[in-house]
Amino acid sequence: MNTIKEIESTDGTWLFLAPIRNLRLFKATNFEFTVDNVTFVDSSRLANRRKRFGFPFPVSEIKKRYKGSIDRFFREEKTFATLRLTGTGKHLKQKFINQINDELAIISLSQLGYSWRSHNSSPVLSEERKLGKRSCLMLNVSTEASFQPNEVVGKIGPLNLDDRWFNFQKKVFFNNLLKIISGKTRVAPHWRRDIKNAAILAGQSQGGHDIPQCFLLNIIALETLLTQRDDKYSDRLPERAEAFIGWSRDWEIDRFEEKIKDIYDKRCLFVHTGQRNQINIEDILFSDDLLLNVLTNITRHPDIFGSKQNLIDFSKKIQAEKVLGIKTRIRPKTLMLIRPRYKEEDLEKI
């Protein structure tokens, strides 16, 4: 019998399968979902669809080979990720894990605009991030009153890809984003890479709960979409965001330009001096809104924004019209501004 080391050192086409936590698939997606390369499938459909996924023999046969040790693997989670790669097994394992994590982050991004951050889920490889608990004792030494708060740490509950989720995604950016990432919608190759990288970063932010880290991921995603090397980011970020949403009265009324410069200053303080305490939930939610609108307008107009240079040229023309004081002829009437409305409780935690 070959050892594990000998098996993983062989070349061939490898089928990977991994259980996924906090992701549920429903009839709306036909119980499976593909972002780019990885397919996520409901566990109850795995056996019937195994030939399409490349299983050379029935799932029941796999269970027999491993006897009792594999039962928990197949039983614990309702969703599996599957992917085929060609090469040497030991060299492909980390690539498989990386691709799953990237595509789970992109699925997590679908929560942007769909649910409040405090209600978001965090789909992960089965046991990578378990829910935790923290407890402390609070004693008011002036009044001698005390209490012991207990909190769950982490995201509770799954992201359900159901009818409600499916119908919402038709209205904003997510379906158009997937078409660009998978190559179904043609854009410049480097631009496709930038859009995918920004989606992964923003998706990691949606599934996180550390305020400064989530904020930083959002800002880097915005920089990836709106800026290029040698730009003065503090000027170019608001200028290019204005190209998308500056037509709305909200731009002036809600002081978008000032707020964008403010969050960029906070980003710099965090990155260069480690100042985390300047960043609050309002900053994250504002950067969420920016991302929602930038992604929606980019992905709805691949004919206009087919490359980053197209986006930059578009912004320059908008700025030229602004300087000349003339009515815009550049912006399409199909640009959108989406403004989520937050409640007081949304400002308390993410």
Tab-separated table of C-alpha atoms in Angstrom:
chain	number	residue	atom	x	y	z
A	1	MET	CA	0.000	0.000	0.000
A	2	ASN	CA	1.321	3.449	-0.938
A	3	THR	CA	1.997	5.939	1.864
A	4	ILE	CA	0.344	9.363	1.975
A	5	LYS	CA	3.682	10.932	1.058
A	6	GLU	CA	3.978	8.709	-2.006
A	7	ILE	CA	0.395	9.374	-3.100
A	8	GLU	CA	0.623	13.159	-2.788
A	9	SER	CA	3.875	13.157	-4.789
A	10	THR	CA	2.182	11.684	-7.876
A	11	ASP	CA	1.136	13.707	-10.908
A	12	GLY	CA	-2.349	13.706	-12.402
A	13	THR	CA	-5.741	15.368	-12.373
A	14	TRP	CA	-6.767	15.831	-8.753
A	15	LEU	CA	-10.322	16.274	-7.519
A	16	PHE	CA	-10.540	18.259	-4.297
A	17	LEU	CA	-13.542	18.249	-1.968
A	18	ALA	CA	-13.914	20.279	1.228
A	19	PRO	CA	-16.814	20.925	3.642
A	20	ILE	CA	-17.874	24.575	3.971
A	21	ARG	CA	-19.355	26.193	7.059
A	22	ASN	CA	-21.830	29.103	7.081
A	23	LEU	CA	-23.002	28.738	3.482
A	24	ARG	CA	-26.335	27.190	2.480
A	25	LEU	CA	-27.561	26.591	-1.069
A	26	PHE	CA	-31.231	26.452	-2.051
A	27	LYS	CA	-33.493	25.876	-5.032
A	28	ALA	CA	-32.888	29.429	-6.320
A	29	THR	CA	-29.330	28.378	-7.293
A	30	ASN	CA	-30.266	24.766	-8.122
A	31	PHE	CA	-28.400	23.771	-4.948
A	32	GLU	CA	-25.000	24.648	-6.394
A	33	PHE	CA	-23.068	27.824	-7.145
A	34	THR	CA	-19.898	28.613	-9.096
A	35	VAL	CA	-17.971	31.867	-8.719
A	36	ASP	CA	-15.073	31.263	-11.109
A	37	ASN	CA	-13.365	27.894	-10.752
A	38	VAL	CA	-14.698	26.437	-7.508
A	39	THR	CA	-18.194	24.916	-7.424
A	40	PHE	CA	-20.114	24.890	-4.149
A	41	VAL	CA	-22.763	22.168	-3.928
A	42	ASP	CA	-25.375	21.136	-1.389
A	43	SER	CA	-24.315	17.918	0.330
A	44	SER	CA	-27.647	16.236	-0.490
A	45	ARG	CA	-26.943	16.689	-4.240
A	46	LEU	CA	-23.313	15.603	-4.197
A	47	ALA	CA	-23.877	11.893	-4.827
A	48	ASN	CA	-26.314	12.420	-7.740
A	49	ARG	CA	-24.078	14.976	-9.466
A	50	ARG	CA	-20.728	13.343	-8.756
A	51	LYS	CA	-20.025	12.395	-12.400
A	52	ARG	CA	-20.311	16.016	-13.512
A	53	PHE	CA	-17.852	17.014	-10.801
A	54	GLY	CA	-15.416	14.311	-11.918
A	55	PHE	CA	-15.779	11.636	-9.236
A	56	PRO	CA	-14.545	8.370	-10.810
A	57	PHE	CA	-16.733	6.266	-8.488
A	58	PRO	CA	-19.794	6.773	-6.224
A	59	VAL	CA	-19.528	8.753	-2.982
A	60	SER	CA	-20.702	5.632	-1.148
A	61	GLU	CA	-17.550	3.893	-2.387
A	62	ILE	CA	-15.395	6.644	-0.881
A	63	LYS	CA	-17.147	6.162	2.460
A	64	LYS	CA	-16.432	2.427	2.329
A	65	ARG	CA	-12.733	3.010	1.626
A	66	TYR	CA	-12.296	5.195	4.707
A	67	LYS	CA	-14.901	3.408	6.830
A	68	GLY	CA	-15.817	5.352	10.004
A	69	SER	CA	-13.169	8.079	9.726
A	70	ILE	CA	-14.929	9.830	6.826
A	71	ASP	CA	-18.438	9.900	8.331
A	72	ARG	CA	-17.952	13.189	10.144
A	73	PHE	CA	-16.398	14.750	7.019
A	74	PHE	CA	-19.554	14.121	5.009
A	75	ARG	CA	-22.053	14.617	7.839
A	76	GLU	CA	-21.114	17.842	9.636
A	77	GLU	CA	-21.683	20.510	6.947
A	78	LYS	CA	-24.468	21.087	4.422
A	79	THR	CA	-22.229	22.487	1.669
A	80	PHE	CA	-19.077	21.264	-0.095
A	81	ALA	CA	-16.546	22.973	-2.343
A	82	THR	CA	-15.139	21.029	-5.267
A	83	LEU	CA	-12.444	21.779	-7.825
A	84	ARG	CA	-10.236	19.850	-10.264
A	85	LEU	CA	-6.578	20.768	-10.755
A	86	THR	CA	-3.760	19.123	-12.693
A	87	GLY	CA	-0.246	18.668	-11.337
A	88	THR	CA	1.523	17.158	-8.327
A	89	GLY	CA	-0.790	16.598	-5.377
A	90	LYS	CA	1.383	18.144	-2.662
A	91	HIS	CA	1.917	21.279	-4.763
A	92	LEU	CA	-1.795	21.695	-5.480
A	93	LYS	CA	-3.210	21.448	-1.960
A	94	GLN	CA	-2.408	25.032	-0.930
A	95	LYS	CA	-3.551	26.319	-4.322
A	96	PHE	CA	-6.889	24.598	-3.770
A	97	ILE	CA	-7.266	26.088	-0.289
A	98	ASN	CA	-6.327	29.557	-1.546
A	99	GLN	CA	-8.859	29.378	-4.379
A	100	ILE	CA	-11.633	28.267	-2.047
A	101	ASN	CA	-10.881	31.087	0.388
A	102	ASP	CA	-10.766	33.672	-2.407
A	103	GLU	CA	-14.064	32.538	-3.904
A	104	LEU	CA	-15.728	32.320	-0.484
A	105	ALA	CA	-14.664	35.938	0.051
A	106	ILE	CA	-16.303	36.895	-3.252
A	107	ILE	CA	-19.522	35.143	-2.188
A	108	SER	CA	-19.301	37.011	1.127
A	109	LEU	CA	-19.143	40.247	-0.867
A	110	SER	CA	-22.705	39.593	-2.049
A	111	GLN	CA	-23.762	40.750	1.435
A	112	LEU	CA	-22.677	44.314	0.560
A	113	GLY	CA	-25.929	46.282	0.370
A	114	TYR	CA	-27.919	43.103	1.030
A	115	SER	CA	-27.636	42.777	4.801
A	116	TRP	CA	-26.396	44.859	7.717
A	117	ARG	CA	-22.844	44.122	8.804
A	118	SER	CA	-23.984	43.065	12.281
A	119	HIS	CA	-26.116	40.354	10.598
A	120	ASN	CA	-23.510	39.246	8.053
A	121	SER	CA	-22.225	35.704	7.777
A	122	SER	CA	-18.683	34.490	7.248
A	123	PRO	CA	-18.535	31.412	4.954
A	124	VAL	CA	-15.317	29.485	5.629
A	125	LEU	CA	-13.612	26.141	5.174
A	126	SER	CA	-15.316	23.921	7.733
A	127	GLU	CA	-13.325	24.539	10.905
A	128	GLU	CA	-11.014	27.438	10.088
A	129	ARG	CA	-12.859	30.021	12.180
A	130	LYS	CA	-15.119	28.743	14.913
A	131	LEU	CA	-17.396	30.940	16.979
A	132	GLY	CA	-15.824	32.061	20.207
A	133	LYS	CA	-17.006	33.622	23.441
A	134	ARG	CA	-15.636	36.391	25.592
A	135	SER	CA	-16.560	37.267	29.135
A	136	CYS	CA	-15.551	39.932	31.605
A	137	LEU	CA	-16.628	41.342	34.979
A	138	MET	CA	-17.671	45.009	35.225
A	139	LEU	CA	-17.784	46.526	38.711
A	140	ASN	CA	-18.861	50.114	39.416
A	141	VAL	CA	-16.694	50.904	42.447
A	142	SER	CA	-18.742	54.039	43.144
A	143	THR	CA	-22.064	52.242	43.527
A	144	GLU	CA	-20.802	48.677	44.056
A	145	ALA	CA	-23.119	47.515	41.253
A	146	SER	CA	-21.649	44.898	38.958
A	147	PHE	CA	-22.481	42.600	36.075
A	148	GLN	CA	-20.763	40.018	33.889
A	149	PRO	CA	-21.374	40.512	30.142
A	150	ASN	CA	-20.908	37.495	27.885
A	151	GLU	CA	-20.627	37.902	24.109
A	152	VAL	CA	-20.337	35.596	21.141
A	153	VAL	CA	-17.285	36.448	19.014
A	154	GLY	CA	-17.562	35.828	15.298
A	155	LYS	CA	-20.350	35.702	12.734
A	156	ILE	CA	-23.437	33.687	13.640
A	157	GLY	CA	-25.470	31.745	11.112
A	158	PRO	CA	-25.051	30.887	7.430
A	159	LEU	CA	-25.285	32.996	4.298
A	160	ASN	CA	-28.358	31.574	2.574
A	161	LEU	CA	-28.285	31.657	-1.222
A	162	ASP	CA	-32.076	31.506	-1.399
A	163	ASP	CA	-34.834	33.269	-3.394
A	164	ARG	CA	-34.478	36.529	-1.472
A	165	TRP	CA	-30.690	36.593	-1.974
A	166	PHE	CA	-30.987	35.544	-5.629
A	167	ASN	CA	-33.551	38.240	-6.513
A	168	PHE	CA	-31.578	40.974	-4.736
A	169	GLN	CA	-28.366	40.187	-6.636
A	170	LYS	CA	-30.118	40.853	-9.954
A	171	LYS	CA	-30.590	44.494	-8.946
A	172	VAL	CA	-27.073	45.493	-7.969
A	173	PHE	CA	-23.534	44.484	-8.889
A	174	PHE	CA	-22.964	40.863	-7.916
A	175	ASN	CA	-24.203	38.971	-10.985
A	176	ASN	CA	-22.426	41.415	-13.314
A	177	LEU	CA	-19.289	41.091	-11.184
A	178	LEU	CA	-19.260	37.299	-11.569
A	179	LYS	CA	-19.602	37.618	-15.349
A	180	ILE	CA	-16.506	39.826	-15.432
A	181	ILE	CA	-14.501	37.609	-13.063
A	182	SER	CA	-15.371	34.418	-14.982
A	183	GLY	CA	-14.614	36.011	-18.370
A	184	LYS	CA	-18.209	35.897	-19.643
A	185	THR	CA	-18.110	39.698	-19.898
A	186	ARG	CA	-15.015	40.911	-21.720
A	187	VAL	CA	-12.785	43.529	-20.135
A	188	ALA	CA	-9.014	44.099	-20.251
A	189	PRO	CA	-7.161	41.189	-18.530
A	190	HIS	CA	-5.363	43.416	-16.004
A	191	TRP	CA	-8.649	45.138	-15.199
A	192	ARG	CA	-10.350	41.783	-14.614
A	193	ARG	CA	-7.547	40.889	-12.202
A	194	ASP	CA	-7.915	44.206	-10.349
A	195	ILE	CA	-11.691	43.816	-10.085
A	196	LYS	CA	-11.323	40.262	-8.745
A	197	ASN	CA	-8.664	41.307	-6.216
A	198	ALA	CA	-10.831	44.193	-5.036
A	199	ALA	CA	-13.803	41.828	-4.698
A	200	ILE	CA	-11.772	39.408	-2.562
A	201	LEU	CA	-10.570	42.195	-0.259
A	202	ALA	CA	-14.033	43.724	0.092
A	203	GLY	CA	-15.520	40.268	0.695
A	204	GLN	CA	-13.013	39.568	3.465
A	205	SER	CA	-14.105	42.862	4.994
A	206	GLN	CA	-17.786	41.882	4.861
A	207	GLY	CA	-17.061	38.648	6.729
A	208	GLY	CA	-14.801	40.211	9.368
A	209	HIS	CA	-15.471	41.751	12.761
A	210	ASP	CA	-12.290	43.711	13.567
A	211	ILE	CA	-13.176	47.364	12.858
A	212	PRO	CA	-9.764	48.741	11.721
A	213	GLN	CA	-8.947	45.629	9.649
A	214	CYS	CA	-12.327	45.666	7.878
A	215	PHE	CA	-11.940	49.379	7.206
A	216	LEU	CA	-8.443	48.930	5.769
A	217	LEU	CA	-9.583	46.104	3.477
A	218	ASN	CA	-12.347	48.363	2.139
A	219	ILE	CA	-9.963	51.237	1.435
A	220	ILE	CA	-7.438	48.983	-0.314
A	221	ALA	CA	-10.280	47.611	-2.459
A	222	LEU	CA	-11.270	51.174	-3.418
A	223	GLU	CA	-7.652	52.023	-4.217
A	224	THR	CA	-7.383	48.896	-6.364
A	225	LEU	CA	-10.420	49.972	-8.391
A	226	LEU	CA	-9.895	53.730	-8.626
A	227	THR	CA	-6.184	54.475	-8.583
A	228	GLN	CA	-2.954	53.558	-10.317
A	229	ARG	CA	0.701	53.711	-9.351
A	230	ASP	CA	2.113	57.239	-8.874
A	231	ASP	CA	-1.353	58.712	-8.241
A	232	LYS	CA	-1.769	61.119	-5.354
A	233	TYR	CA	-4.425	58.965	-3.726
A	234	SER	CA	-5.853	61.670	-1.455
A	235	ASP	CA	-6.819	63.660	-4.588
A	236	ARG	CA	-7.610	60.878	-7.023
A	237	LEU	CA	-9.910	58.819	-4.797
A	238	PRO	CA	-12.543	61.575	-4.364
A	239	GLU	CA	-12.079	62.771	-7.941
A	240	ARG	CA	-12.779	59.348	-9.425
A	241	ALA	CA	-15.572	58.559	-7.001
A	242	GLU	CA	-17.162	61.861	-8.035
A	243	ALA	CA	-17.164	60.696	-11.649
A	244	PHE	CA	-19.610	57.960	-10.621
A	245	ILE	CA	-21.819	59.708	-8.062
A	246	GLY	CA	-21.013	63.434	-8.230
A	247	TRP	CA	-24.125	64.011	-10.374
A	248	SER	CA	-26.339	63.399	-7.342
A	249	ARG	CA	-27.355	66.172	-4.930
A	250	ASP	CA	-26.193	63.832	-2.159
A	251	TRP	CA	-22.584	64.426	-3.235
A	252	GLU	CA	-22.712	68.037	-2.032
A	253	ILE	CA	-25.325	67.711	0.719
A	254	ASP	CA	-23.557	64.814	2.465
A	255	ARG	CA	-20.038	66.181	1.824
A	256	PHE	CA	-18.779	63.072	0.038
A	257	GLU	CA	-15.486	64.645	-1.058
A	258	GLU	CA	-14.640	65.751	2.475
A	259	LYS	CA	-15.558	62.350	3.908
A	260	ILE	CA	-13.464	60.468	1.341
A	261	LYS	CA	-10.425	62.573	2.204
A	262	ASP	CA	-11.120	62.003	5.886
A	263	ILE	CA	-11.249	58.200	5.614
A	264	TYR	CA	-8.101	58.224	3.494
A	265	ASP	CA	-6.312	60.259	6.187
A	266	LYS	CA	-7.437	57.669	8.756
A	267	ARG	CA	-6.158	54.900	6.502
A	268	CYS	CA	-2.732	56.584	6.375
A	269	LEU	CA	-2.622	57.076	10.149
A	270	PHE	CA	-3.417	53.395	10.634
A	271	VAL	CA	-0.937	52.092	8.048
A	272	HIS	CA	1.954	54.427	8.856
A	273	THR	CA	1.597	55.057	12.603
A	274	GLY	CA	-0.635	52.216	13.800
A	275	GLN	CA	-3.401	54.535	15.019
A	276	ARG	CA	-6.442	52.247	15.187
A	277	ASN	CA	-8.572	54.308	17.561
A	278	GLN	CA	-9.318	56.957	14.900
A	279	ILE	CA	-11.418	54.470	12.902
A	280	ASN	CA	-15.062	53.908	13.807
A	281	ILE	CA	-18.029	51.987	12.457
A	282	GLU	CA	-19.345	55.045	10.586
A	283	ASP	CA	-16.095	55.045	8.584
A	284	ILE	CA	-16.595	51.397	7.609
A	285	LEU	CA	-20.225	51.959	6.616
A	286	PHE	CA	-19.306	54.997	4.503
A	287	SER	CA	-16.587	53.006	2.734
A	288	ASP	CA	-19.161	50.200	2.255
A	289	ASP	CA	-21.469	52.664	0.514
A	290	LEU	CA	-18.660	53.879	-1.730
A	291	LEU	CA	-17.737	50.330	-2.716
A	292	LEU	CA	-21.359	49.418	-3.357
A	293	ASN	CA	-21.786	52.306	-5.783
A	294	VAL	CA	-18.397	52.032	-7.475
A	295	LEU	CA	-18.814	48.277	-8.048
A	296	THR	CA	-22.413	48.656	-9.213
A	297	ASN	CA	-21.563	51.335	-11.777
A	298	ILE	CA	-18.369	49.688	-13.040
A	299	THR	CA	-19.950	46.271	-13.500
A	300	ARG	CA	-23.127	47.664	-15.127
A	301	HIS	CA	-21.099	49.512	-17.779
A	302	PRO	CA	-18.302	47.244	-19.073
A	303	ASP	CA	-18.589	48.976	-22.460
A	304	ILE	CA	-17.566	52.284	-20.824
A	305	PHE	CA	-15.254	50.920	-18.109
A	306	GLY	CA	-13.595	48.070	-19.995
A	307	SER	CA	-10.195	48.935	-18.520
A	308	LYS	CA	-8.811	51.032	-15.706
A	309	GLN	CA	-7.528	53.525	-18.269
A	310	ASN	CA	-11.090	53.911	-19.562
A	311	LEU	CA	-12.172	54.734	-15.998
A	312	ILE	CA	-9.359	57.255	-15.555
A	313	ASP	CA	-10.122	58.938	-18.912
A	314	PHE	CA	-13.813	59.080	-17.985
A	315	SER	CA	-12.946	60.807	-14.705
A	316	LYS	CA	-10.688	63.333	-16.464
A	317	LYS	CA	-13.469	64.270	-18.871
A	318	ILE	CA	-15.892	64.751	-15.986
A	319	GLN	CA	-13.363	67.008	-14.244
A	320	ALA	CA	-12.854	68.993	-17.457
A	321	GLU	CA	-16.607	69.567	-17.765
A	322	LYS	CA	-16.663	70.670	-14.132
A	323	VAL	CA	-13.854	73.199	-14.679
A	324	LEU	CA	-15.560	74.570	-17.800
A	325	GLY	CA	-18.875	74.772	-15.977
A	326	ILE	CA	-20.768	72.947	-18.701
A	327	LYS	CA	-23.536	70.390	-18.415
A	328	THR	CA	-22.144	66.868	-18.565
A	329	ARG	CA	-22.353	64.925	-21.806
A	330	ILE	CA	-20.091	62.162	-20.581
A	331	ARG	CA	-22.025	60.507	-17.779
A	332	PRO	CA	-24.591	57.944	-18.943
A	333	LYS	CA	-28.059	58.344	-17.462
A	334	THR	CA	-27.867	54.758	-16.271
A	335	LEU	CA	-25.389	55.565	-13.458
A	336	MET	CA	-26.838	54.739	-10.053
A	337	LEU	CA	-26.535	56.001	-6.490
A	338	ILE	CA	-27.587	53.517	-3.817
A	339	ARG	CA	-27.932	54.861	-0.283
A	340	PRO	CA	-28.524	52.246	2.422
A	341	ARG	CA	-30.294	53.656	5.465
A	342	TYR	CA	-28.714	52.738	8.784
A	343	LYS	CA	-30.320	52.551	12.203
A	344	GLU	CA	-28.728	53.473	15.508
A	345	GLU	CA	-28.035	49.809	16.289
A	346	ASP	CA	-26.037	49.483	13.067
A	347	LEU	CA	-23.523	51.937	14.480
A	348	GLU	CA	-22.883	49.858	17.603
A	349	LYS	CA	-21.134	46.791	16.175
A	350	ILE	CA	-20.172	45.064	12.937
